[in-house]
Coordinates of C-alpha atoms in Angstrom, one line a residue:
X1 CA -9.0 40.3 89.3
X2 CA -6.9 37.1 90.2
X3 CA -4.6 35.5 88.1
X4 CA -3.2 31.7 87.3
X5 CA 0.1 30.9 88.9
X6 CA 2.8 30.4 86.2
X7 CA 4.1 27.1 86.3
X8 CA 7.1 25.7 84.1
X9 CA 6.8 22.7 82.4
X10 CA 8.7 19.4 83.4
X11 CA 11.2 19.0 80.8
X12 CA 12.4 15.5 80.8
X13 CA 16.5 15.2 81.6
X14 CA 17.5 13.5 78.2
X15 CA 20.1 10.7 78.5
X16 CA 23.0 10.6 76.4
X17 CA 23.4 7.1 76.3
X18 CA 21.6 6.3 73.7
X19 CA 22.6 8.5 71.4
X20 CA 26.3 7.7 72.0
X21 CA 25.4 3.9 71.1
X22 CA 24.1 5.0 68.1
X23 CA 27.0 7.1 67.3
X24 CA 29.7 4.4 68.5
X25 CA 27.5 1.4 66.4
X26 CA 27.7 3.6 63.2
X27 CA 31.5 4.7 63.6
X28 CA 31.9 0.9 64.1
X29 CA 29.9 0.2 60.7
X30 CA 32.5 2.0 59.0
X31 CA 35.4 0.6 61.0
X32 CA 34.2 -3.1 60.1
X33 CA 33.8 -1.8 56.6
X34 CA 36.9 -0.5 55.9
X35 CA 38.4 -3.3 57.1
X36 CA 36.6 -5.7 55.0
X37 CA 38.1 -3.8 52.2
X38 CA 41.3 -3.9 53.5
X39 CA 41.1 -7.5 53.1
X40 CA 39.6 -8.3 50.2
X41 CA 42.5 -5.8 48.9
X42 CA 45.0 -8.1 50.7
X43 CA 43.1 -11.1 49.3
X44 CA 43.4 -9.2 45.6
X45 CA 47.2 -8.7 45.9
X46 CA 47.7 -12.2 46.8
X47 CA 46.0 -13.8 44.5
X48 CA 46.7 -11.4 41.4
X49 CA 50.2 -9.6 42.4
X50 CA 50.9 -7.9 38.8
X51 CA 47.6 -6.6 38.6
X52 CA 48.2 -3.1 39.6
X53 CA 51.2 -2.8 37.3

């Protein structure tokens, strides 16, 4: 009785790059968004300075 030689299958090496761009482009989404905030709250205070009285 013979039997088939166990082989293991190729796993592909995954590359982190990617994923990291992902993660650094959506961390910058909220950085830019916060920021536009920020100035539109500067912009606010400006124009409207007793407003939050």
């Amino acid at each position: 009785m013979s039997t088939l030689p166990l082989r293991a299958t190729n796993v592909p090496h995954i590359w982190p790059v990617p994923g990291l761009a992902r993660l650094g482009a959506f961390l910058m989404l909220i950085v830019n968004a916060y920021d536009d905030a920020q100035k539109s709250m500067r912009e606010a205070a400006k124009k409207y300075p007793y407003a939050g009285i």
